[in-house]
PDB file of C-alpha atoms (C1' of nucleotides) and ligand atoms in Angstrom:
ATOM      1  CA  MET A   1       0.019  -0.188  -0.003  1.00  0.00           C
ATOM      2  CA  GLN A   2       1.471   3.344  -1.057  1.00  0.00           C
ATOM      3  CA  LYS A   3       0.925   6.653   0.442  1.00  0.00           C
ATOM      4  CA  GLU A   4      -1.622   8.789  -1.455  1.00  0.00           C
ATOM      5  CA  HIS A   5      -0.091  12.058  -2.855  1.00  0.00           C
ATOM      6  CA  ASN A   6      -2.393  14.770  -3.910  1.00  0.00           C
ATOM      7  CA  LEU A   7      -0.578  16.512  -6.494  1.00  0.00           C
ATOM      8  CA  SER A   8      -0.778  20.162  -6.838  1.00  0.00           C
ATOM      9  CA  LYS A   9      -1.874  21.960  -9.989  1.00  0.00           C
ATOM     10  CA  ASN A  10       1.480  22.276 -11.602  1.00  0.00           C
ATOM     11  CA  GLN A  11       2.729  19.077 -10.407  1.00  0.00           C
ATOM     12  CA  LYS A  12      -0.508  17.259 -11.905  1.00  0.00           C
ATOM     13  CA  ILE A  13       0.051  19.194 -15.379  1.00  0.00           C
ATOM     14  CA  ILE A  14       3.717  18.137 -15.505  1.00  0.00           C
ATOM     15  CA  PHE A  15       3.092  14.559 -14.251  1.00  0.00           C
ATOM     16  CA  ASP A  16       0.420  14.023 -16.891  1.00  0.00           C
ATOM     17  CA  LEU A  17       2.552  15.334 -19.645  1.00  0.00           C
ATOM     18  CA  ILE A  18       5.469  13.084 -18.766  1.00  0.00           C
ATOM     19  CA  ASP A  19       3.128  10.008 -18.183  1.00  0.00           C
ATOM     20  CA  LYS A  20       1.420  10.390 -21.467  1.00  0.00           C
ATOM     21  CA  SER A  21       4.514  10.868 -23.441  1.00  0.00           C
ATOM     22  CA  GLY A  22       5.550   7.381 -22.474  1.00  0.00           C
ATOM     23  CA  GLY A  23       9.299   8.171 -22.486  1.00  0.00           C
ATOM     24  CA  PRO A  24      11.864  10.412 -21.023  1.00  0.00           C
ATOM     25  CA  MET A  25      11.237  14.191 -21.375  1.00  0.00           C
ATOM     26  CA  LYS A  26      13.717  16.992 -20.667  1.00  0.00           C
ATOM     27  CA  ALA A  27      12.938  19.982 -18.505  1.00  0.00           C
ATOM     28  CA  TYR A  28      12.807  22.613 -21.118  1.00  0.00           C
ATOM     29  CA  SER A  29      10.870  20.508 -23.472  1.00  0.00           C
ATOM     30  CA  ILE A  30       8.328  20.084 -20.772  1.00  0.00           C
ATOM     31  CA  LEU A  31       8.460  23.831 -20.261  1.00  0.00           C
ATOM     32  CA  PHE A  32       7.632  24.334 -23.944  1.00  0.00           C
ATOM     33  CA  ASN A  33       4.775  21.895 -23.727  1.00  0.00           C
ATOM     34  CA  VAL A  34       2.945  23.429 -20.613  1.00  0.00           C
ATOM     35  CA  GLN A  35       3.331  27.081 -21.548  1.00  0.00           C
ATOM     36  CA  LYS A  36      -0.085  27.116 -22.919  1.00  0.00           C
ATOM     37  CA  LYS A  37      -1.269  25.853 -19.506  1.00  0.00           C
ATOM     38  CA  GLY A  38       0.216  28.867 -17.813  1.00  0.00           C
ATOM     39  CA  ILE A  39       3.475  27.527 -16.723  1.00  0.00           C
ATOM     40  CA  LYS A  40       6.008  30.076 -17.806  1.00  0.00           C
ATOM     41  CA  ALA A  41       9.235  29.737 -16.057  1.00  0.00           C
ATOM     42  CA  PRO A  42      11.935  26.974 -15.756  1.00  0.00           C
ATOM     43  CA  LEU A  43      11.722  27.149 -11.994  1.00  0.00           C
ATOM     44  CA  GLN A  44       8.056  26.264 -12.085  1.00  0.00           C
ATOM     45  CA  VAL A  45       8.944  23.131 -14.004  1.00  0.00           C
ATOM     46  CA  TYR A  46      12.023  22.154 -11.869  1.00  0.00           C
ATOM     47  CA  ARG A  47       9.998  22.565  -8.581  1.00  0.00           C
ATOM     48  CA  ALA A  48       7.423  20.177  -9.842  1.00  0.00           C
ATOM     49  CA  LEU A  49       9.869  17.727 -11.051  1.00  0.00           C
ATOM     50  CA  ASP A  50      11.782  17.861  -7.771  1.00  0.00           C
ATOM     51  CA  LYS A  51       8.590  17.066  -5.869  1.00  0.00           C
ATOM     52  CA  LEU A  52       7.559  14.339  -8.361  1.00  0.00           C
ATOM     53  CA  VAL A  53      10.955  12.866  -8.089  1.00  0.00           C
ATOM     54  CA  GLU A  54      10.829  12.943  -4.121  1.00  0.00           C
ATOM     55  CA  ILE A  55       7.468  11.169  -3.990  1.00  0.00           C
ATOM     56  CA  GLY A  56       8.645   8.540  -6.601  1.00  0.00           C
ATOM     57  CA  LYS A  57       6.037   9.514  -9.411  1.00  0.00           C
ATOM     58  CA  ILE A  58       8.894  10.010 -11.801  1.00  0.00           C
ATOM     59  CA  HIS A  59      12.517   9.261 -11.831  1.00  0.00           C
ATOM     60  CA  LYS A  60      15.492  11.237 -13.446  1.00  0.00           C
ATOM     61  CA  ILE A  61      17.586   9.480 -15.978  1.00  0.00           C
ATOM     62  CA  GLU A  62      20.843  11.009 -14.893  1.00  0.00           C
ATOM     63  CA  SER A  63      22.926  10.261 -17.927  1.00  0.00           C
ATOM     64  CA  ARG A  64      20.429  12.015 -20.181  1.00  0.00           C
ATOM     65  CA  ASN A  65      19.069  14.918 -17.912  1.00  0.00           C
ATOM     66  CA  ALA A  66      15.608  13.633 -18.504  1.00  0.00           C
ATOM     67  CA  PHE A  67      12.569  12.466 -16.505  1.00  0.00           C
ATOM     68  CA  ILE A  68      10.334   9.462 -16.999  1.00  0.00           C
ATOM     69  CA  ALA A  69       7.185   8.512 -15.228  1.00  0.00           C
ATOM     70  CA  CYS A  70       7.578   5.537 -12.891  1.00  0.00           C
ATOM     71  CA  GLN A  71       6.717   2.450 -14.816  1.00  0.00           C
ATOM     72  CA  ASN A  72       6.683   0.359 -11.719  1.00  0.00           C
ATOM     73  CA  SER A  73       3.735   0.797  -9.709  1.00  0.00           C
ATOM     74  CA  SER A  74       5.401  -0.471  -6.689  1.00  0.00           C
ATOM     75  CA  CYS A  75       8.349   1.817  -6.704  1.00  0.00           C
ATOM     76  CA  GLN A  76       6.881   4.882  -4.988  1.00  0.00           C
ATOM     77  CA  ILE A  77       9.904   4.973  -2.841  1.00  0.00           C
ATOM     78  CA  SER A  78      12.440   5.861  -5.574  1.00  0.00           C
ATOM     79  CA  LYS A  79      15.294   4.535  -3.657  1.00  0.00           C
ATOM     80  CA  ALA A  80      16.187   1.763  -5.994  1.00  0.00           C
ATOM     81  CA  THR A  81      16.014   2.570  -9.645  1.00  0.00           C
ATOM     82  CA  ALA A  82      17.230   0.695 -12.813  1.00  0.00           C
ATOM     83  CA  PHE A  83      16.852   1.614 -16.434  1.00  0.00           C
ATOM     84  CA  SER A  84      17.712   0.211 -19.735  1.00  0.00           C
ATOM     85  CA  ILE A  85      18.747   2.857 -22.317  1.00  0.00           C
ATOM     86  CA  CYS A  86      19.204   2.343 -26.102  1.00  0.00           C
ATOM     87  CA  GLU A  87      22.255   4.217 -27.231  1.00  0.00           C
ATOM     88  CA  SER A  88      20.728   4.387 -30.691  1.00  0.00           C
ATOM     89  CA  CYS A  89      17.084   5.384 -30.518  1.00  0.00           C
ATOM     90  CA  GLU A  90      17.463   6.658 -26.857  1.00  0.00           C
ATOM     91  CA  ASN A  91      14.417   4.606 -25.768  1.00  0.00           C
ATOM     92  CA  VAL A  92      14.352   4.151 -22.040  1.00  0.00           C
ATOM     93  CA  SER A  93      12.500   1.740 -19.888  1.00  0.00           C
ATOM     94  CA  GLU A  94      12.517   1.176 -16.223  1.00  0.00           C
ATOM     95  CA  ILE A  95      13.819  -2.280 -15.214  1.00  0.00           C
ATOM     96  CA  SER A  96      11.589  -4.283 -12.756  1.00  0.00           C
ATOM     97  CA  ASN A  97      13.458  -7.308 -11.641  1.00  0.00           C
ATOM     98  CA  SER A  98      13.036  -8.387  -8.100  1.00  0.00           C
ATOM     99  CA  LYS A  99      16.333 -10.554  -8.165  1.00  0.00           C
ATOM    100  CA  LEU A 100      18.316  -7.489  -9.327  1.00  0.00           C
ATOM    101  CA  SER A 101      16.658  -5.088  -6.928  1.00  0.00           C
ATOM    102  CA  LYS A 102      17.091  -7.581  -4.134  1.00  0.00           C
ATOM    103  CA  TYR A 103      20.792  -8.218  -4.922  1.00  0.00           C
ATOM    104  CA  LEU A 104      21.586  -4.439  -5.117  1.00  0.00           C
ATOM    105  CA  SER A 105      19.440  -3.393  -2.102  1.00  0.00           C
ATOM    106  CA  ASN A 106      21.441  -5.827  -0.132  1.00  0.00           C
ATOM    107  CA  PHE A 107      24.753  -5.072  -1.459  1.00  0.00           C
ATOM    108  CA  SER A 108      27.355  -3.987   1.047  1.00  0.00           C
ATOM    109  CA  ASP A 109      31.195  -3.831   0.856  1.00  0.00           C
ATOM    110  CA  ASN A 110      33.937  -3.227   3.415  1.00  0.00           C
ATOM    111  CA  SER A 111      34.020   0.458   2.925  1.00  0.00           C
ATOM    112  CA  GLY A 112      31.881   1.061   5.982  1.00  0.00           C
ATOM    113  CA  MET A 113      29.306   2.958   4.038  1.00  0.00           C
ATOM    114  CA  LYS A 114      25.468   2.222   4.622  1.00  0.00           C
ATOM    115  CA  TYR A 115      23.748   2.407   1.239  1.00  0.00           C
ATOM    116  CA  SER A 116      20.290   3.691   1.342  1.00  0.00           C
ATOM    117  CA  LYS A 117      19.566   4.292  -2.400  1.00  0.00           C
ATOM    118  CA  TYR A 118      21.033   3.325  -5.776  1.00  0.00           C
ATOM    119  CA  ASN A 119      20.463   4.104  -9.480  1.00  0.00           C
ATOM    120  CA  LEU A 120      21.644   1.741 -12.205  1.00  0.00           C
ATOM    121  CA  GLU A 121      21.749   2.652 -15.928  1.00  0.00           C
ATOM    122  CA  PHE A 122      22.224  -0.146 -18.490  1.00  0.00           C
ATOM    123  CA  PHE A 123      23.154   0.877 -22.108  1.00  0.00           C
ATOM    124  CA  GLY A 124      22.905  -1.000 -25.204  1.00  0.00           C
ATOM    125  CA  LEU A 125      20.780  -1.474 -28.325  1.00  0.00           C
ATOM    126  CA  CYS A 126      17.200  -2.265 -28.251  1.00  0.00           C
ATOM    127  CA  LYS A 127      15.664  -5.140 -30.323  1.00  0.00           C
ATOM    128  CA  LYS A 128      14.693  -2.672 -33.100  1.00  0.00           C
ATOM    129  CA  CYS A 129      18.101  -1.024 -33.281  1.00  0.00           C
ATOM    130  CA  LYS A 130      19.958  -4.260 -33.252  1.00  0.00           C
ATOM    131  CA  SER A 131      18.274  -5.447 -36.321  1.00  0.00           C
ATOM    132  CA  LYS A 132      19.152  -2.478 -38.417  1.00  0.00           C
TER     133      LYS A 132
ATOM    134  CA  MET B   1      47.094  -5.940 -20.346  1.00  0.00           C
ATOM    135  CA  GLN B   2      45.880  -2.598 -21.290  1.00  0.00           C
ATOM    136  CA  LYS B   3      46.420  -0.465 -24.416  1.00  0.00           C
ATOM    137  CA  GLU B   4      48.791   2.388 -23.927  1.00  0.00           C
ATOM    138  CA  HIS B   5      47.317   5.825 -24.558  1.00  0.00           C
ATOM    139  CA  ASN B   6      49.774   8.548 -25.086  1.00  0.00           C
ATOM    140  CA  LEU B   7      47.959  11.508 -23.635  1.00  0.00           C
ATOM    141  CA  SER B   8      48.188  14.690 -25.554  1.00  0.00           C
ATOM    142  CA  LYS B   9      49.249  18.036 -23.752  1.00  0.00           C
ATOM    143  CA  ASN B  10      45.870  19.162 -22.645  1.00  0.00           C
ATOM    144  CA  GLN B  11      44.735  15.621 -21.786  1.00  0.00           C
ATOM    145  CA  LYS B  12      47.832  15.131 -19.621  1.00  0.00           C
ATOM    146  CA  ILE B  13      47.400  18.424 -17.811  1.00  0.00           C
ATOM    147  CA  ILE B  14      43.640  17.743 -16.946  1.00  0.00           C
ATOM    148  CA  PHE B  15      44.054  14.129 -16.233  1.00  0.00           C
ATOM    149  CA  ASP B  16      47.010  14.915 -13.802  1.00  0.00           C
ATOM    150  CA  LEU B  17      44.906  17.558 -12.049  1.00  0.00           C
ATOM    151  CA  ILE B  18      41.973  15.208 -11.588  1.00  0.00           C
ATOM    152  CA  ASP B  19      44.184  12.407 -10.423  1.00  0.00           C
ATOM    153  CA  LYS B  20      46.035  14.490  -7.994  1.00  0.00           C
ATOM    154  CA  SER B  21      42.829  15.895  -6.497  1.00  0.00           C
ATOM    155  CA  GLY B  22      41.950  12.376  -5.310  1.00  0.00           C
ATOM    156  CA  GLY B  23      38.241  13.090  -5.799  1.00  0.00           C
ATOM    157  CA  PRO B  24      35.565  14.178  -8.150  1.00  0.00           C
ATOM    158  CA  MET B  25      36.034  17.466 -10.012  1.00  0.00           C
ATOM    159  CA  LYS B  26      33.649  19.428 -11.960  1.00  0.00           C
ATOM    160  CA  ALA B  27      34.468  20.895 -15.467  1.00  0.00           C
ATOM    161  CA  TYR B  28      34.522  24.551 -14.705  1.00  0.00           C
ATOM    162  CA  SER B  29      36.459  23.924 -11.532  1.00  0.00           C
ATOM    163  CA  ILE B  30      39.063  22.102 -13.760  1.00  0.00           C
ATOM    164  CA  LEU B  31      38.974  24.961 -16.126  1.00  0.00           C
ATOM    165  CA  PHE B  32      39.802  27.490 -13.437  1.00  0.00           C
ATOM    166  CA  ASN B  33      42.692  25.473 -12.151  1.00  0.00           C
ATOM    167  CA  VAL B  34      44.322  24.993 -15.549  1.00  0.00           C
ATOM    168  CA  GLN B  35      44.144  28.618 -16.822  1.00  0.00           C
ATOM    169  CA  LYS B  36      47.514  29.219 -15.619  1.00  0.00           C
ATOM    170  CA  LYS B  37      48.720  26.429 -17.957  1.00  0.00           C
ATOM    171  CA  GLY B  38      47.124  28.032 -20.996  1.00  0.00           C
ATOM    172  CA  ILE B  39      43.959  26.284 -21.175  1.00  0.00           C
ATOM    173  CA  LYS B  40      41.360  29.098 -21.420  1.00  0.00           C
ATOM    174  CA  ALA B  41      38.058  27.782 -22.903  1.00  0.00           C
ATOM    175  CA  PRO B  42      35.428  25.369 -21.688  1.00  0.00           C
ATOM    176  CA  LEU B  43      35.632  23.314 -24.807  1.00  0.00           C
ATOM    177  CA  GLN B  44      39.329  22.622 -24.297  1.00  0.00           C
ATOM    178  CA  VAL B  45      38.389  21.080 -21.064  1.00  0.00           C
ATOM    179  CA  TYR B  46      35.452  19.289 -22.235  1.00  0.00           C
ATOM    180  CA  ARG B  47      37.286  17.741 -25.261  1.00  0.00           C
ATOM    181  CA  ALA B  48      40.071  16.432 -22.965  1.00  0.00           C
ATOM    182  CA  LEU B  49      37.460  15.100 -20.573  1.00  0.00           C
ATOM    183  CA  ASP B  50      35.558  13.370 -23.547  1.00  0.00           C
ATOM    184  CA  LYS B  51      38.724  11.622 -24.517  1.00  0.00           C
ATOM    185  CA  LEU B  52      39.860  10.656 -21.107  1.00  0.00           C
ATOM    186  CA  VAL B  53      36.400   9.097 -20.518  1.00  0.00           C
ATOM    187  CA  GLU B  54      36.459   7.230 -23.867  1.00  0.00           C
ATOM    188  CA  ILE B  55      39.946   5.642 -23.103  1.00  0.00           C
ATOM    189  CA  GLY B  56      38.858   4.961 -19.390  1.00  0.00           C
ATOM    190  CA  LYS B  57      41.306   7.085 -17.554  1.00  0.00           C
ATOM    191  CA  ILE B  58      38.447   8.915 -15.867  1.00  0.00           C
ATOM    192  CA  HIS B  59      34.870   8.401 -15.405  1.00  0.00           C
ATOM    193  CA  LYS B  60      31.913  10.857 -15.244  1.00  0.00           C
ATOM    194  CA  ILE B  61      29.759  10.764 -12.005  1.00  0.00           C
ATOM    195  CA  GLU B  62      26.540  11.382 -13.836  1.00  0.00           C
ATOM    196  CA  SER B  63      24.455  12.311 -10.792  1.00  0.00           C
ATOM    197  CA  ARG B  64      27.000  15.010  -9.881  1.00  0.00           C
ATOM    198  CA  ASN B  65      28.150  16.199 -13.280  1.00  0.00           C
ATOM    199  CA  ALA B  66      31.836  15.512 -12.104  1.00  0.00           C
ATOM    200  CA  PHE B  67      34.727  13.582 -13.160  1.00  0.00           C
ATOM    201  CA  ILE B  68      36.862  11.301 -11.293  1.00  0.00           C
ATOM    202  CA  ALA B  69      40.062   9.540 -11.998  1.00  0.00           C
ATOM    203  CA  CYS B  70      39.762   5.821 -12.542  1.00  0.00           C
ATOM    204  CA  GLN B  71      40.571   4.130  -9.265  1.00  0.00           C
ATOM    205  CA  ASN B  72      40.627   0.615 -10.573  1.00  0.00           C
ATOM    206  CA  SER B  73      43.745  -0.104 -12.607  1.00  0.00           C
ATOM    207  CA  SER B  74      41.962  -2.927 -14.425  1.00  0.00           C
ATOM    208  CA  CYS B  75      38.949  -0.824 -15.695  1.00  0.00           C
ATOM    209  CA  GLN B  76      40.422   0.926 -18.737  1.00  0.00           C
ATOM    210  CA  ILE B  77      37.463  -0.313 -20.609  1.00  0.00           C
ATOM    211  CA  SER B  78      34.911   2.028 -18.844  1.00  0.00           C
ATOM    212  CA  LYS B  79      31.997  -0.251 -19.723  1.00  0.00           C
ATOM    213  CA  ALA B  80      31.245  -1.248 -16.328  1.00  0.00           C
ATOM    214  CA  THR B  81      31.384   1.340 -13.569  1.00  0.00           C
ATOM    215  CA  ALA B  82      30.086   1.437 -10.008  1.00  0.00           C
ATOM    216  CA  PHE B  83      30.444   4.166  -7.591  1.00  0.00           C
ATOM    217  CA  SER B  84      29.508   4.851  -3.789  1.00  0.00           C
ATOM    218  CA  ILE B  85      28.741   8.430  -3.073  1.00  0.00           C
ATOM    219  CA  CYS B  86      28.250  10.031   0.351  1.00  0.00           C
ATOM    220  CA  GLU B  87      25.228  12.381   0.305  1.00  0.00           C
ATOM    221  CA  SER B  88      26.638  14.347   3.113  1.00  0.00           C
ATOM    222  CA  CYS B  89      30.283  15.128   2.338  1.00  0.00           C
ATOM    223  CA  GLU B  90      29.946  14.155  -1.388  1.00  0.00           C
ATOM    224  CA  ASN B  91      32.968  11.760  -1.165  1.00  0.00           C
ATOM    225  CA  VAL B  92      33.009   9.437  -4.114  1.00  0.00           C
ATOM    226  CA  SER B  93      34.801   6.256  -4.591  1.00  0.00           C
ATOM    227  CA  GLU B  94      34.849   3.611  -7.116  1.00  0.00           C
ATOM    228  CA  ILE B  95      33.574   0.259  -6.103  1.00  0.00           C
ATOM    229  CA  SER B  96      35.833  -2.597  -7.374  1.00  0.00           C
ATOM    230  CA  ASN B  97      33.903  -5.761  -6.555  1.00  0.00           C
ATOM    231  CA  SER B  98      34.208  -8.639  -8.845  1.00  0.00           C
ATOM    232  CA  LYS B  99      31.124 -10.451  -7.854  1.00  0.00           C
ATOM    233  CA  LEU B 100      29.122  -7.256  -8.420  1.00  0.00           C
ATOM    234  CA  SER B 101      30.674  -6.607 -11.888  1.00  0.00           C
ATOM    235  CA  LYS B 102      30.183 -10.041 -12.842  1.00  0.00           C
ATOM    236  CA  TYR B 103      26.675 -10.095 -11.872  1.00  0.00           C
ATOM    237  CA  LEU B 104      25.846  -6.905 -13.603  1.00  0.00           C
ATOM    238  CA  SER B 105      27.835  -7.839 -16.783  1.00  0.00           C
ATOM    239  CA  ASN B 106      26.086 -10.920 -17.100  1.00  0.00           C
ATOM    240  CA  PHE B 107      22.485  -9.420 -16.265  1.00  0.00           C
ATOM    241  CA  SER B 108      19.930  -9.932 -19.056  1.00  0.00           C
ATOM    242  CA  ASP B 109      16.232  -9.754 -18.941  1.00  0.00           C
ATOM    243  CA  ASN B 110      13.437 -10.557 -21.503  1.00  0.00           C
ATOM    244  CA  SER B 111      13.385  -7.163 -23.076  1.00  0.00           C
ATOM    245  CA  GLY B 112      15.466  -8.201 -25.983  1.00  0.00           C
ATOM    246  CA  MET B 113      18.111  -5.655 -25.201  1.00  0.00           C
ATOM    247  CA  LYS B 114      21.799  -6.463 -25.431  1.00  0.00           C
ATOM    248  CA  TYR B 115      23.476  -4.655 -22.670  1.00  0.00           C
ATOM    249  CA  SER B 116      26.981  -3.525 -23.509  1.00  0.00           C
ATOM    250  CA  LYS B 117      27.724  -1.043 -20.689  1.00  0.00           C
ATOM    251  CA  TYR B 118      26.294   0.054 -17.217  1.00  0.00           C
ATOM    252  CA  ASN B 119      26.769   2.633 -14.593  1.00  0.00           C
ATOM    253  CA  LEU B 120      25.760   2.162 -11.015  1.00  0.00           C
ATOM    254  CA  GLU B 121      25.564   4.649  -8.217  1.00  0.00           C
ATOM    255  CA  PHE B 122      25.083   3.845  -4.654  1.00  0.00           C
ATOM    256  CA  PHE B 123      24.025   6.597  -2.292  1.00  0.00           C
ATOM    257  CA  GLY B 124      24.283   6.603   1.522  1.00  0.00           C
ATOM    258  CA  LEU B 125      26.369   8.100   4.238  1.00  0.00           C
ATOM    259  CA  CYS B 126      30.200   7.285   4.679  1.00  0.00           C
ATOM    260  CA  LYS B 127      31.780   6.118   7.867  1.00  0.00           C
ATOM    261  CA  LYS B 128      32.666   9.633   8.922  1.00  0.00           C
ATOM    262  CA  CYS B 129      29.336  11.178   8.306  1.00  0.00           C
ATOM    263  CA  LYS B 130      27.315   8.339   9.855  1.00  0.00           C
ATOM    264  CA  SER B 131      29.127   9.009  13.150  1.00  0.00           C
ATOM    265  CA  LYS B 132      28.276  12.696  13.418  1.00  0.00           C
TER     266      LYS B 132
ATOM    267  C1'  DA C   1      56.584  15.388 -48.973  1.00  0.00           C
ATOM    268  C1'  DA C   2      51.741  14.315 -49.031  1.00  0.00           C
ATOM    269  C1'  DC C   3      47.937  12.638 -46.686  1.00  0.00           C
ATOM    270  C1'  DG C   4      44.513  11.640 -43.244  1.00  0.00           C
ATOM    271  C1'  DT C   5      43.824  11.954 -38.497  1.00  0.00           C
ATOM    272  C1'  DT C   6      43.901  13.795 -34.122  1.00  0.00           C
ATOM    273  C1'  DA C   7      44.293  17.688 -31.317  1.00  0.00           C
ATOM    274  C1'  DT C   8      44.212  22.691 -30.405  1.00  0.00           C
ATOM    275  C1'  DG C   9      42.543  27.678 -30.297  1.00  0.00           C
ATOM    276  C1'  DT C  10      38.823  31.031 -30.042  1.00  0.00           C
ATOM    277  C1'  DA C  11      34.348  33.130 -30.135  1.00  0.00           C
ATOM    278  C1'  DA C  12      29.641  32.539 -29.652  1.00  0.00           C
ATOM    279  C1'  DT C  13      25.872  30.458 -27.945  1.00  0.00           C
ATOM    280  C1'  DA C  14      22.677  26.651 -26.468  1.00  0.00           C
ATOM    281  C1'  DA C  15      20.980  23.727 -22.648  1.00  0.00           C
ATOM    282  C1'  DT C  16      20.358  22.774 -17.898  1.00  0.00           C
ATOM    283  C1'  DA C  17      19.417  24.304 -13.192  1.00  0.00           C
ATOM    284  C1'  DT C  18      19.229  27.569  -9.149  1.00  0.00           C
ATOM    285  C1'  DA C  19      19.001  32.007  -6.144  1.00  0.00           C
ATOM    286  C1'  DA C  20      16.244  35.512  -4.106  1.00  0.00           C
ATOM    287  C1'  DC C  21      12.186  37.592  -3.092  1.00  0.00           C
ATOM    288  C1'  DA C  22       7.109  38.309  -3.044  1.00  0.00           C
ATOM    289  C1'  DT C  23       2.558  36.392  -3.001  1.00  0.00           C
ATOM    290  C1'  DT C  24      -0.907  32.842  -2.576  1.00  0.00           C
ATOM    291  C1'  DT C  25      -3.070  28.602  -1.220  1.00  0.00           C
ATOM    292  C1'  DA C  26      -3.699  24.537   1.461  1.00  0.00           C
ATOM    293  C1'  DT C  27      -3.776  22.136   6.158  1.00  0.00           C
ATOM    294  C1'  DA C  28      -4.200  21.908  10.819  1.00  0.00           C
ATOM    295  C1'  DA C  29      -4.957  23.647  15.467  1.00  0.00           C
ATOM    296  C1'  DG C  30      -7.015  26.474  18.834  1.00  0.00           C
TER     297       DG C  30
ATOM    298  C1'  DC D   1     -13.758  31.070  12.098  1.00  0.00           C
ATOM    299  C1'  DT D   2      -9.113  32.771  13.031  1.00  0.00           C
ATOM    300  C1'  DT D   3      -4.573  32.167  13.362  1.00  0.00           C
ATOM    301  C1'  DA D   4      -0.562  29.759  12.551  1.00  0.00           C
ATOM    302  C1'  DT D   5       2.391  26.946   9.724  1.00  0.00           C
ATOM    303  C1'  DA D   6       3.671  24.564   5.757  1.00  0.00           C
ATOM    304  C1'  DA D   7       3.542  23.976   0.827  1.00  0.00           C
ATOM    305  C1'  DA D   8       3.046  25.808  -3.605  1.00  0.00           C
ATOM    306  C1'  DT D   9       3.145  29.536  -6.979  1.00  0.00           C
ATOM    307  C1'  DG D  10       4.774  33.610  -9.714  1.00  0.00           C
ATOM    308  C1'  DT D  11       8.461  36.298 -11.543  1.00  0.00           C
ATOM    309  C1'  DT D  12      13.054  38.162 -12.607  1.00  0.00           C
ATOM    310  C1'  DA D  13      17.594  37.444 -12.925  1.00  0.00           C
ATOM    311  C1'  DT D  14      21.452  34.631 -12.974  1.00  0.00           C
ATOM    312  C1'  DA D  15      24.482  30.495 -12.439  1.00  0.00           C
ATOM    313  C1'  DT D  16      26.067  26.169 -14.124  1.00  0.00           C
ATOM    314  C1'  DT D  17      26.993  22.865 -17.610  1.00  0.00           C
ATOM    315  C1'  DA D  18      27.833  21.821 -22.370  1.00  0.00           C
ATOM    316  C1'  DT D  19      28.069  22.295 -27.587  1.00  0.00           C
ATOM    317  C1'  DT D  20      28.258  24.420 -32.584  1.00  0.00           C
ATOM    318  C1'  DA D  21      31.010  26.421 -35.758  1.00  0.00           C
ATOM    319  C1'  DC D  22      35.103  27.464 -37.840  1.00  0.00           C
ATOM    320  C1'  DA D  23      40.043  28.147 -38.449  1.00  0.00           C
ATOM    321  C1'  DT D  24      44.763  26.367 -37.460  1.00  0.00           C
ATOM    322  C1'  DA D  25      48.440  23.260 -35.882  1.00  0.00           C
ATOM    323  C1'  DA D  26      50.766  18.742 -34.684  1.00  0.00           C
ATOM    324  C1'  DC D  27      51.078  13.952 -35.353  1.00  0.00           C
ATOM    325  C1'  DG D  28      51.576   9.424 -37.691  1.00  0.00           C
ATOM    326  C1'  DT D  29      51.868   6.929 -41.743  1.00  0.00           C
ATOM    327  C1'  DT D  30      53.216   5.801 -46.349  1.00  0.00           C
TER     328       DT D  30
HETATM  329 ZN1   ZN E   1       9.962   3.482 -10.676  1.00  0.00          ZN
HETATM  330 ZN1   ZN E   2      16.789   1.495 -30.002  1.00  0.00          ZN
HETATM  331 ZN1   ZN E   3      37.404   2.620 -13.316  1.00  0.00          ZN
HETATM  332 ZN1   ZN E   4      30.578  11.469   4.101  1.00  0.00          ZN
END
DNA sequence: AACGTTATGTAATAATATAACATTTATAAG
DNA sequence: CTTATAAATGTTATATTATTACATAACGTT
């Protein structure tokens, strides 16, 4: 059971846009798309993005400076994320693999660090791009 | 056995700086530090960084937009990187764990993607920061 | 020497993200 | 319902990160 988050007006507009896009979106592309809805400044976008990331509705793809809607209904925690990224078409999808997440969540080494979060990005060629 | 790369003048200046710093450095901080050596423009820095990343002498910490010297003599390939990042003091170190790298290099799922590269970033508190 | 490749120099600009400050709206006590 | 508090918004300016475009120089090979 996940905590309900009532999104604010801007948060909802921006989440809906990213979610409907079905893929990663960049902040200024989001900005461009929501200007007709009254969101005019970068900061308005970044604030909504920050909050959406915090509550796990979206994730940031760090290597791409882009944001994607969480595709894994159980991951509202956003403390353990894994993505697969096609280096040719830039298609991104969230990996939901319980063995992988278990392995990484339990990972520890002798550094004395306590890990509370991770982000993993796999790169390669997707099915489509491989066969070209 | 790794391929020898003869670094060019700018590449050497910039690699030596990052390497000696012992931690992650940001591009414009590098620029500031090498201006006395005649490297005056961002592009000169970014070109050297690109090359150094390509040949595996440094890695980019994507979540921090920073660059760190490879701490793992065997990883001149740069296709499989893992880091631990302290969210308090921002200390970063490269994780060298053969079980982990084996597990991730062999990872595959049913998406049809062929993974050729990955980057993993763990976050938490380092020993020092934990005990504060 | 001639050629192709890699690296450099320089200026301008694009793309990504935050600081600072004023105001408004939502939530929860009292 | 009023007051207090936290969360969200609006707006302007600015900081930070990264690339485009074009000209020149150095390097490695034949
Ligand atoms: Zn998710
Ligand atoms: Zn693809
Ligand atoms: Zn390395
Ligand atoms: Zn620390």
